[in-house]
Amino acid sequence: MTKLQGIPPPNGGKNRVIVIGAGMTGATCAHELAHAGFNVVVLDKGAVGNGSSTRSAACIRTQFGTRENVKAMRAAVGYFVDFPGIMGIPDIPSNRAIVQNGYLYPFWVTDLAAFQAAQELALRMHEWSHDTVEVLDKQQTISRFPHLNPERLLGSRFCGMDGFLNVSVILDETFRHCREEHQVVLRTGVEVTSFILKKHTVQGVETSQGRIEADLVVNCTNIWSPRLTQWLPRSNGGMPKVMPVKRYLYMLKVAGVNSDEFERWPMTVFPSGCYCRPDGGNLMIGWAHQAQVEQDFRDTDQDMIEEAFNPKTGGEHNYGQHAIFEASRHVPAIMEMGEPRVTCGYYGVTPDHQPFISYDEDYARLIHAIGFSGHGAMFSPVTGKFVAMLAQANETMRWAGIRGDVLGLKPFSLSRSFGAGEHMVI
């Protein structure tokens, strides 16, 4: 379905759009839609940031394997750098959305093939005008990142414009700006229970507090999206599902490291996929694992820590202890740090780790912005732009212009084939 998908261009702000989900994706979608002139209502059954937005590593990188993602993430970084000005707040450290310590991929002699692949990807990114990606030899790496274990180090790939995000500032200021400047209505504690349908056209939602009609609905529910879309009967086997998988983060109190130097550590991803970054006075450590899909999770399960992932419970096969040990092999100072604290949450994963940002293929006037596979926070400014463009276009789009670049939307389509995808780190 390509025609009659969206709604007519704004007419005095009279066209109502419902955004379901008040996380990072919902916030930026609401902001961009409101800025484009739509009358926006945001609904969430929980609080702002009820899902993975406030439970993720909140990193942002421009180093990807496809041109679309590289260009999109460069635009996202630009948005977050400009965030105080966009929101009309002073450009002081406490208001900044991004910490640009960089993203570092170091390699040791046992990782020669991976290092060669990293160099080849750097060359491709240079072809896509991403010249800030650097390939460093051993001495350059040690000189700039002395916290790394130098023994048998080969070199690294690094990009200084990458880093991590201040999610609480982004959520708070985006919704404040939406409310004060664009009259966006944010309603938390309101659960969507079904769609209002006229044949195959979505005309609003039924909620725990009554019916709300709208000209367009935007689904930003991520891990809850399979439950939301079950109310849309389909004859073709259904749309691809977002798969909720659990991820854990370990926080170690920093000790034995100069605090000024520690604050400048980059997000560092080791060849095994284990990673670490500064988080206030703590070091955050994570390591993606082969997790089971949990479609039947309860909301309270988001914060439930399984014994096998709690480093304080011990056990020969404790994943938390393995993650900390793996990181300490590459950053010896970790061995001197304090007892770990563990947090967790769900990521909404797709088969190729690419999101769905697309009109529904069976129901008109419904856009999905889901399945970010741990990249939702970093992708959110681009998602908001794409969703607003789709709403204004009144039809499915194949291309979109953003910050001077034209990007193809096929990689984010619901009907794409799932071949080689992006590598999910966090």
PDB file of C-alpha atoms in Angstrom, residues 20-21 42-48 186-194 206-210:
ATOM      1  CA  ILE A  20       2.363   5.803  21.196  1.00  0.00           C
ATOM      2  CA  GLY A  21       5.434   5.573  23.408  1.00  0.00           C
ATOM      3  CA  VAL A  42       1.820  11.362  23.097  1.00  0.00           C
ATOM      4  CA  LEU A  43       0.559   8.348  25.066  1.00  0.00           C
ATOM      5  CA  ASP A  44       2.481   5.963  27.304  1.00  0.00           C
ATOM      6  CA  LYS A  45       1.124   3.388  29.703  1.00  0.00           C
ATOM      7  CA  GLY A  46       4.079   4.029  32.014  1.00  0.00           C
ATOM      8  CA  ALA A  47       6.270   7.040  32.653  1.00  0.00           C
ATOM      9  CA  VAL A  48       8.512   8.929  30.246  1.00  0.00           C
ATOM     10  CA  LEU A 186       1.794  14.201  26.919  1.00  0.00           C
ATOM     11  CA  ARG A 187      -0.384  11.670  28.739  1.00  0.00           C
ATOM     12  CA  THR A 188       1.419   9.057  30.818  1.00  0.00           C
ATOM     13  CA  GLY A 189      -0.341   6.213  32.606  1.00  0.00           C
ATOM     14  CA  VAL A 190      -2.625   5.786  29.582  1.00  0.00           C
ATOM     15  CA  GLU A 191      -2.502   2.357  27.954  1.00  0.00           C
ATOM     16  CA  VAL A 192      -3.556   1.817  24.350  1.00  0.00           C
ATOM     17  CA  THR A 193      -5.874  -1.204  24.293  1.00  0.00           C
ATOM     18  CA  SER A 194      -6.812  -1.372  20.588  1.00  0.00           C
ATOM     19  CA  GLU A 206      -8.963   2.957  22.328  1.00  0.00           C
ATOM     20  CA  THR A 207      -7.214   3.495  25.653  1.00  0.00           C
ATOM     21  CA  SER A 208      -7.589   2.707  29.332  1.00  0.00           C
ATOM     22  CA  GLN A 209      -9.036   6.222  29.667  1.00  0.00           C
ATOM     23  CA  GLY A 210     -11.284   6.299  26.637  1.00  0.00           C
TER      24      GLY A 210
END
